[in-house]
């Protein structure tokens, strides 16, 4: 896989992010979701709780309080979002 299909990241409450590839059932997107799940599960960060794969979209759960305490950032959601994206650049 050379590049990710178009996606959006949005919050699911205060301790989870959804990686949305659109409302489609697509074998290629499902392979991407599984690959991202494996990558996110291997590259855990402080405050990471779990990655949950689905056909589409996958969800990443995190401990917002732990992240805010350890990373001294403004919004845990933005920190996690950027952390995930940096990890995917090696895609």
mmCIF file of C-alpha atoms in Angstrom:
data_model
loop_
_atom_site.group_PDB
_atom_site.id
_atom_site.type_symbol
_atom_site.label_atom_id
_atom_site.label_comp_id
_atom_site.label_asym_id
_atom_site.label_seq_id
_atom_site.Cartn_x
_atom_site.Cartn_y
_atom_site.Cartn_z
ATOM 1 C CA UNK A 1 0.000 0.000 0.000
ATOM 2 C CA UNK A 2 1.499 3.285 -1.069
ATOM 3 C CA UNK A 3 -0.951 5.829 0.325
ATOM 4 C CA UNK A 4 -3.990 5.987 2.524
ATOM 5 C CA UNK A 5 -7.394 6.523 0.953
ATOM 6 C CA UNK A 6 -9.011 9.874 1.860
ATOM 7 C CA UNK A 7 -10.045 9.958 5.516
ATOM 8 C CA UNK A 8 -11.232 12.210 8.328
ATOM 9 C CA UNK A 9 -10.430 11.929 12.006
ATOM 10 C CA UNK A 10 -12.977 13.001 14.580
ATOM 11 C CA UNK A 11 -13.509 12.558 18.280
ATOM 12 C CA UNK A 12 -15.774 9.955 19.795
ATOM 13 C CA UNK A 13 -16.357 11.482 23.206
ATOM 14 C CA UNK A 14 -13.371 12.687 25.201
ATOM 15 C CA UNK A 15 -11.217 9.573 24.970
ATOM 16 C CA UNK A 16 -11.458 8.103 21.480
ATOM 17 C CA UNK A 17 -10.800 9.017 17.862
ATOM 18 C CA UNK A 18 -12.556 7.578 14.828
ATOM 19 C CA UNK A 19 -10.658 7.293 11.559
ATOM 20 C CA UNK A 20 -13.420 7.648 8.964
ATOM 21 C CA UNK A 21 -12.888 6.409 5.409
ATOM 22 C CA UNK A 22 -16.465 7.149 4.401
ATOM 23 C CA UNK A 23 -19.654 5.180 4.517
ATOM 24 C CA UNK A 24 -18.661 2.451 2.077
ATOM 25 C CA UNK A 25 -18.020 -1.266 2.214
ATOM 26 C CA UNK A 26 -14.808 -1.777 0.319
ATOM 27 C CA UNK A 27 -12.262 -4.577 0.500
ATOM 28 C CA UNK A 28 -9.294 -2.219 -0.043
ATOM 29 C CA UNK A 29 -10.424 0.066 2.799
ATOM 30 C CA UNK A 30 -10.898 -2.952 5.054
ATOM 31 C CA UNK A 31 -7.291 -4.014 4.350
ATOM 32 C CA UNK A 32 -6.173 -0.475 5.233
ATOM 33 C CA UNK A 33 -8.221 -0.579 8.459
ATOM 34 C CA UNK A 34 -6.617 -3.879 9.481
ATOM 35 C CA UNK A 35 -3.137 -2.568 8.662
ATOM 36 C CA UNK A 36 -3.747 0.633 10.669
ATOM 37 C CA UNK A 37 -5.058 -1.427 13.576
ATOM 38 C CA UNK A 38 -1.859 -3.504 13.601
ATOM 39 C CA UNK A 39 0.348 -0.417 13.256
ATOM 40 C CA UNK A 40 -1.487 1.477 16.024
ATOM 41 C CA UNK A 41 -1.384 -1.579 18.303
ATOM 42 C CA UNK A 42 2.388 -1.916 17.819
ATOM 43 C CA UNK A 43 3.200 1.795 18.214
ATOM 44 C CA UNK A 44 1.542 2.395 21.548
ATOM 45 C CA UNK A 45 2.032 5.767 23.227
ATOM 46 C CA UNK A 46 1.629 6.832 26.866
ATOM 47 C CA UNK A 47 -2.104 6.993 27.474
ATOM 48 C CA UNK A 48 -2.977 4.544 24.684
ATOM 49 C CA UNK A 49 -5.830 2.246 25.779
ATOM 50 C CA UNK A 50 -6.688 0.183 22.724
ATOM 51 C CA UNK A 51 -7.266 0.199 18.998
ATOM 52 C CA UNK A 52 -10.516 -1.352 17.805
ATOM 53 C CA UNK A 53 -10.771 -2.461 14.206
ATOM 54 C CA UNK A 54 -14.058 -2.510 12.390
ATOM 55 C CA UNK A 55 -14.885 -3.023 8.743
ATOM 56 C CA UNK A 56 -14.739 0.764 8.590
ATOM 57 C CA UNK A 57 -13.975 2.861 10.632
ATOM 58 C CA UNK A 58 -11.354 1.884 13.192
ATOM 59 C CA UNK A 59 -11.359 3.567 16.619
ATOM 60 C CA UNK A 60 -8.400 4.468 18.861
ATOM 61 C CA UNK A 61 -9.121 4.798 22.596
ATOM 62 C CA UNK A 62 -6.832 6.760 24.923
ATOM 63 C CA UNK A 63 -6.563 8.103 28.466
ATOM 64 C CA UNK A 64 -6.950 11.875 28.028
ATOM 65 C CA UNK A 65 -5.941 12.685 31.609
ATOM 66 C CA UNK A 66 -2.712 10.684 31.347
ATOM 67 C CA UNK A 67 -1.838 12.339 28.037
ATOM 68 C CA UNK A 68 -2.525 15.837 29.361
ATOM 69 C CA UNK A 69 -0.384 15.174 32.443
ATOM 70 C CA UNK A 70 2.549 13.613 30.587
ATOM 71 C CA UNK A 71 2.594 15.624 27.369
ATOM 72 C CA UNK A 72 1.676 19.086 28.703
ATOM 73 C CA UNK A 73 -0.492 19.700 25.631
ATOM 74 C CA UNK A 74 -3.641 21.746 25.170
ATOM 75 C CA UNK A 75 -6.004 19.061 23.854
ATOM 76 C CA UNK A 76 -5.380 15.332 24.233
ATOM 77 C CA UNK A 77 -7.442 14.662 21.107
ATOM 78 C CA UNK A 78 -5.191 16.851 18.941
ATOM 79 C CA UNK A 79 -2.043 15.295 20.433
ATOM 80 C CA UNK A 80 -3.293 11.749 19.700
ATOM 81 C CA UNK A 81 -4.467 12.730 16.210
ATOM 82 C CA UNK A 82 -1.020 14.141 15.368
ATOM 83 C CA UNK A 83 0.724 11.129 16.926
ATOM 84 C CA UNK A 84 -1.304 8.739 14.776
ATOM 85 C CA UNK A 85 -0.709 10.745 11.601
ATOM 86 C CA UNK A 86 3.058 10.864 12.240
ATOM 87 C CA UNK A 87 3.075 7.085 12.602
ATOM 88 C CA UNK A 88 1.204 6.688 9.325
ATOM 89 C CA UNK A 89 3.713 8.790 7.353
ATOM 90 C CA UNK A 90 5.886 5.693 7.105
ATOM 91 C CA UNK A 91 3.000 4.071 5.222
#
